[in-house]
Short mmCIF file of C-alpha atoms in Angstrom, two decimals:
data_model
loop_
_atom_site.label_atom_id
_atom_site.label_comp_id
_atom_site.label_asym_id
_atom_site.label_seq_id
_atom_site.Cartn_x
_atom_site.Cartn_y
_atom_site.Cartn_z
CA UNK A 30 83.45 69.97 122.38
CA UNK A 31 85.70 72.22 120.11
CA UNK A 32 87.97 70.07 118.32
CA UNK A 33 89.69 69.94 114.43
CA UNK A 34 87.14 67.61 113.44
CA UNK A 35 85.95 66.85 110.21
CA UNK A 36 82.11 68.07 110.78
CA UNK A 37 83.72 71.65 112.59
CA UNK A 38 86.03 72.53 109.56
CA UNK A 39 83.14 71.26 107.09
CA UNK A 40 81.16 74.35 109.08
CA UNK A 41 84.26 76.92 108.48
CA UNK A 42 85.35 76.12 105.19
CA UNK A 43 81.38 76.83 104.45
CA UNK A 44 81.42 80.15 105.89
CA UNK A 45 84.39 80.61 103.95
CA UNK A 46 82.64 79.43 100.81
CA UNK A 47 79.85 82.27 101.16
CA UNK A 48 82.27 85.01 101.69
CA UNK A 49 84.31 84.43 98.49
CA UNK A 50 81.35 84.00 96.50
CA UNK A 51 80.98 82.42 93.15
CA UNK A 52 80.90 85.52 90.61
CA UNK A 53 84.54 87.10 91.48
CA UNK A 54 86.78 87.90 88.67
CA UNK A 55 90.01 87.77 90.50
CA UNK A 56 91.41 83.95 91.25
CA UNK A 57 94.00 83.09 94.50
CA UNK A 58 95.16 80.00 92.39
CA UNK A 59 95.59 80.25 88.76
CA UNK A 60 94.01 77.31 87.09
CA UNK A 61 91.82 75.55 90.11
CA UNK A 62 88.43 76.10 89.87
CA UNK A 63 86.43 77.32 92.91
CA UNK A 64 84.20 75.15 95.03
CA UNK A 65 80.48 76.87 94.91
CA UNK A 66 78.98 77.21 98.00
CA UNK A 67 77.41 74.26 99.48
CA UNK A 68 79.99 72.08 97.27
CA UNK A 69 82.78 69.75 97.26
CA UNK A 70 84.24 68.12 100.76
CA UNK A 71 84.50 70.49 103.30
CA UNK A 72 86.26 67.84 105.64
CA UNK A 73 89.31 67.85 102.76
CA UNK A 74 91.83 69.13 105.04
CA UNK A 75 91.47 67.71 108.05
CA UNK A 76 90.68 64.74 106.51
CA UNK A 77 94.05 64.90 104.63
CA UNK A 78 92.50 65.39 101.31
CA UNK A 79 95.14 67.39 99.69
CA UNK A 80 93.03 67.47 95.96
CA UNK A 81 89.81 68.45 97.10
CA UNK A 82 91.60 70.45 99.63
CA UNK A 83 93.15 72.71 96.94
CA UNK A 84 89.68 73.90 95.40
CA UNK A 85 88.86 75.69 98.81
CA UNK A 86 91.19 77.92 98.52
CA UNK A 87 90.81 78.87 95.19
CA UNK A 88 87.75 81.15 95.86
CA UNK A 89 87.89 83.89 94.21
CA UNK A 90 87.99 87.31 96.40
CA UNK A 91 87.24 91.00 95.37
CA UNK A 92 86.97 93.67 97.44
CA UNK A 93 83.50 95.03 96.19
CA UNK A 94 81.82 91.76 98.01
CA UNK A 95 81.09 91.74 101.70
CA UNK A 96 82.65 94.78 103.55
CA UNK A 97 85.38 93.47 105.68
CA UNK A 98 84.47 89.90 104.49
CA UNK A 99 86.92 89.52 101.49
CA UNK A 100 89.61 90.69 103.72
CA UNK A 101 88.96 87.96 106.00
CA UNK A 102 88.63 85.27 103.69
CA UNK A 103 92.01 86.12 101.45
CA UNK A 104 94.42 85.81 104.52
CA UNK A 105 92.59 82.41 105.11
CA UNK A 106 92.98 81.57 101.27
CA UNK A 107 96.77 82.38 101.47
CA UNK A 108 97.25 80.05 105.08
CA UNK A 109 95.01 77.37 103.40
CA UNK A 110 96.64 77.34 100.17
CA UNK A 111 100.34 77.38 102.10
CA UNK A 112 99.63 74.61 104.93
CA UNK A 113 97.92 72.24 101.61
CA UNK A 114 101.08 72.78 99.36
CA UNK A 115 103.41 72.21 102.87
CA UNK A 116 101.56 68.70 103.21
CA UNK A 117 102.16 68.26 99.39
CA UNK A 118 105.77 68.75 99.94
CA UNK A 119 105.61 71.99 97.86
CA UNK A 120 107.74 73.78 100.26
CA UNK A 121 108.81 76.47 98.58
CA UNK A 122 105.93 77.86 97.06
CA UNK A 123 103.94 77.10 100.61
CA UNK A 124 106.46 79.36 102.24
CA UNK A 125 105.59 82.14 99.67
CA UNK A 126 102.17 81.63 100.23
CA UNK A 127 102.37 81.58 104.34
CA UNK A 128 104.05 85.09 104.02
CA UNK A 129 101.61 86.71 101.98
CA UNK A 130 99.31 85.44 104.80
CA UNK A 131 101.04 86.79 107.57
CA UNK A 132 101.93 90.37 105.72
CA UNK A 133 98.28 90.56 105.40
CA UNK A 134 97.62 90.25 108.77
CA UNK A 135 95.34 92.83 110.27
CA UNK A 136 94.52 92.69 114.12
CA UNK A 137 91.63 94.34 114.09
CA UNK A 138 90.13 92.38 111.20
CA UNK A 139 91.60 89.03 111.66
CA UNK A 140 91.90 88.23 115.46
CA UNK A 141 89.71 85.15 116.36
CA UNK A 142 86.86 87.51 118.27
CA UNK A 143 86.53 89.27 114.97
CA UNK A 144 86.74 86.33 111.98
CA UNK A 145 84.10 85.23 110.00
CA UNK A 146 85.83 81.82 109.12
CA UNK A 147 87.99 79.98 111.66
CA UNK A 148 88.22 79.80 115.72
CA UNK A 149 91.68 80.49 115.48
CA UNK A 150 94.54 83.55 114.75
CA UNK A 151 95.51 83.23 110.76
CA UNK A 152 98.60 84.73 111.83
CA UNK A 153 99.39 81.78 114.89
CA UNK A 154 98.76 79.38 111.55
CA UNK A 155 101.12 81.10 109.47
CA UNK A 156 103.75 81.59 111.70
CA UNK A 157 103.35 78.05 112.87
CA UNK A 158 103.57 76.38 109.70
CA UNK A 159 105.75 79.10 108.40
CA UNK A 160 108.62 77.23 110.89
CA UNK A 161 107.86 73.90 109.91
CA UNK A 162 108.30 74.46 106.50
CA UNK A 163 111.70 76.37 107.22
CA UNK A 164 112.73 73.64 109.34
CA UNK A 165 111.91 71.27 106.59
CA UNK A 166 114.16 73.53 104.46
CA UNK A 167 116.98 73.45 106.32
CA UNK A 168 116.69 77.08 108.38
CA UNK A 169 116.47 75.59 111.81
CA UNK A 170 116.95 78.94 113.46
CA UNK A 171 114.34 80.34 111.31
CA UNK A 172 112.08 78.16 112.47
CA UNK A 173 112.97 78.95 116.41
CA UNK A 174 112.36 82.58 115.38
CA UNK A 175 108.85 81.90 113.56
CA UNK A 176 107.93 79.55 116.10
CA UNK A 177 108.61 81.83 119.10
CA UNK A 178 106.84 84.56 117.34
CA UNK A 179 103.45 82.14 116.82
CA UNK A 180 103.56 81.89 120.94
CA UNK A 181 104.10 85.47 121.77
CA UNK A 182 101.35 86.55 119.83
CA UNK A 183 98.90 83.57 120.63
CA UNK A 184 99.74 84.55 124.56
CA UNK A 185 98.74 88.38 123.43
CA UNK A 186 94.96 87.38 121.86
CA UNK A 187 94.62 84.90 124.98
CA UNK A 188 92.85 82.68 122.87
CA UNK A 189 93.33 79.43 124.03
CA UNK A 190 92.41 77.92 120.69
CA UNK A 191 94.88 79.50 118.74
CA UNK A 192 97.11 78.78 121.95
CA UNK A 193 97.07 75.08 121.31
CA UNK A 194 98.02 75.35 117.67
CA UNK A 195 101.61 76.96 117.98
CA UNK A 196 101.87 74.71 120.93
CA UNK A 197 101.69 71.79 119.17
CA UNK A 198 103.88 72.71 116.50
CA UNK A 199 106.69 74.31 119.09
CA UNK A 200 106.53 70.52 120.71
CA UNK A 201 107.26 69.09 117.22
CA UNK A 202 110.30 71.29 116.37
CA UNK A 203 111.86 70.39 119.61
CA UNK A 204 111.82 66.89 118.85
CA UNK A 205 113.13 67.83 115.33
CA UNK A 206 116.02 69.87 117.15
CA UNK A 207 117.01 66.67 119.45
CA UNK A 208 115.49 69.00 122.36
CA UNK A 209 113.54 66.52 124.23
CA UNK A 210 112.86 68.20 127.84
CA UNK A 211 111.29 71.21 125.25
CA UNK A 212 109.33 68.91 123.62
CA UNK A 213 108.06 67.88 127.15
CA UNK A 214 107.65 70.79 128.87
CA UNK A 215 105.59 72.37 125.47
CA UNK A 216 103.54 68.98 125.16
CA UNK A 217 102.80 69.75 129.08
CA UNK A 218 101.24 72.57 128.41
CA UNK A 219 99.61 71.89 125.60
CA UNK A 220 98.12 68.81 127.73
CA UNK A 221 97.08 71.04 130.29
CA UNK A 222 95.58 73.64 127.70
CA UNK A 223 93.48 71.00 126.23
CA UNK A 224 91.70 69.42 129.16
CA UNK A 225 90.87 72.89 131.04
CA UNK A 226 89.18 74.04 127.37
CA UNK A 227 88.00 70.54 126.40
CA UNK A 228 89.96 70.12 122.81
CA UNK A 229 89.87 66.40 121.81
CA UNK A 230 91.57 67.40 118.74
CA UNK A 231 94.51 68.78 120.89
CA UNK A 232 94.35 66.51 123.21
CA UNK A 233 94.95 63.92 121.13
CA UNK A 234 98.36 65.63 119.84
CA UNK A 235 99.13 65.86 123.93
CA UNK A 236 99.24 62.56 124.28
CA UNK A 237 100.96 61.64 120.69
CA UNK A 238 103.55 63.77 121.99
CA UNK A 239 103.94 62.20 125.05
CA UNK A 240 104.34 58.73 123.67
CA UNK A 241 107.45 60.58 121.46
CA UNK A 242 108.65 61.48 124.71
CA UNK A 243 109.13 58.45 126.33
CA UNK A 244 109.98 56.23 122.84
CA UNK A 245 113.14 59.05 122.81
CA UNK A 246 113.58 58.36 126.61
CA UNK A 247 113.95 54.17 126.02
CA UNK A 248 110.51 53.76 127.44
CA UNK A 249 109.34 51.63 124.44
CA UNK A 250 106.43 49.95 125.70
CA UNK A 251 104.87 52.94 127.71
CA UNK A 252 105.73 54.97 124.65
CA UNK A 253 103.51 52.81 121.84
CA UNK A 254 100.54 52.80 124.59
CA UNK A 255 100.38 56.68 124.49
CA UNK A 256 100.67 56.76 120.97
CA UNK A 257 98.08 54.30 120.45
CA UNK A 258 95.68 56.08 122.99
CA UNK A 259 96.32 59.64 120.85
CA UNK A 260 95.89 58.42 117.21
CA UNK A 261 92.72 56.18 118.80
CA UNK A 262 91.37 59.73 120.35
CA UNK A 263 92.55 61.54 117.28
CA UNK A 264 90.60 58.85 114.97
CA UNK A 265 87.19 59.29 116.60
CA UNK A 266 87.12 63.68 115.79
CA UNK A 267 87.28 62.85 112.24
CA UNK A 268 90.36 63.87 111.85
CA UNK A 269 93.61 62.08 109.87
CA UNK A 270 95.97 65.11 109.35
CA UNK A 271 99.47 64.37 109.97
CA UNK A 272 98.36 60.63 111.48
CA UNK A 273 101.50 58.96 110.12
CA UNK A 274 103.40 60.98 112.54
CA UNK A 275 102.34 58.92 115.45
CA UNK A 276 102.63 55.50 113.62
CA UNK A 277 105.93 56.58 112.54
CA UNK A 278 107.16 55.86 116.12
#
């Protein structure tokens, strides 16, 4: 099953590792020292390892190394270093990061048919993330914008992997807007998404989600028993990103 699971990132973050390479001259992250391949944690981020998850992106990229490769892995570097400082609460510097990310988007080199280092769009992440951090910022409308942007594109690639991703996150913002029946209707989806591709990651978030729903609806007691079934399903992938949003209900 394709999921966000520890063991699957450990295999991307890997890939990652060999096409950054250990001899480079020219560091992403001034002062953090890169991982060599075959080294560190590779389950940092999903694992919610914000320390360890800060060396991966630190690999240092120059264009003489790989054809194409580089490329690939320095709009990943700029996501991965922007969605690490955005769980560190650095949200300021994560937004400058997410930008370069998505300004270095090229279709042709970075859609998911074509990357040598994740199953989903770089672009769908940055965007995604992108509005979260603006709605942590206070730019609720640039959120909407970013947020609407991560869908259109993930309906162009018809990827259904990097589908999930800015569903998730549009299903999120709603809630954070007060827009419940848009939380819904995006968590629906995202539900439906999961189960026809087989997602437990996603899946997972579906029914986290749907819990929110009906806590914000008065339905208390149906609410914690979704919950609990998502963060149970969530806790068997590996996986502890973003965890304490679910217990937070």
């Amino acid at each position: 099953a394709r999921t966000h699971g520890a063991d699957r990132f450990g295999h991307y973050i890997e890939r990652y590792q060999r096409l950054c390479g250990p001899g480079s001259e020219t560091g992403l992250y001034t002062g953090v020292r890169a991982v060599p391949p075959g080294g560190g944690d590779a389950s940092a981020l999903p694992r919610a390892d914000w320390p360890v998850a800060l060396l991966f992106p630190a690999g240092r990229v120059t264009n003489s190394t790989r054809a194409g490769g580089a490329g690939v892995a320095s709009g990943w570097s700029y996501d991965v270093l922007g969605l690490t400082l955005c769980h560190l609460g650095e949200l300021s510097s994560a937004l400058t990061y997410l930008e370069q990310s998505i300004s270095l988007y090229d279709p042709q080199m970075h859609s998911p048919d074509r990357s040598q280092v994740s199953g989903q769009d770089p672009k769908v992440t940055g965007l995604s993330y992108a509005a979260w951090v603006l709605w942590h910022l206070g730019y609720p409308n640039q959120a909407r914008k970013k947020i609407d942007e991560a869908l259109i594109l993930a309906q162009e690639l018809a990827h259904p992997f990097s589908m999930a991703f800015p569903l998730s996150f549009a299903a999120i913002l709603h809630q954070r807007l007060g827009e419940i029946q848009g939380m819904q209707e995006r968590t629906e989806a995202l539900v439906t998404l999961s189960r026809e591709q087989h997602f437990p990651y996603w899946l997972a978030w579906g029914a986290i989600f749907q819990g929110a729903v009906l806590a914000e609806r008065g339905q208390s007691q149906e609410g914690i028993a979704q919950l609990e079934q998502g963060l149970n399903t969530m806790r068997a992938t590996g996986a502890e990103l973003n965890r304490s949003y679910g217990l937070a209900w």
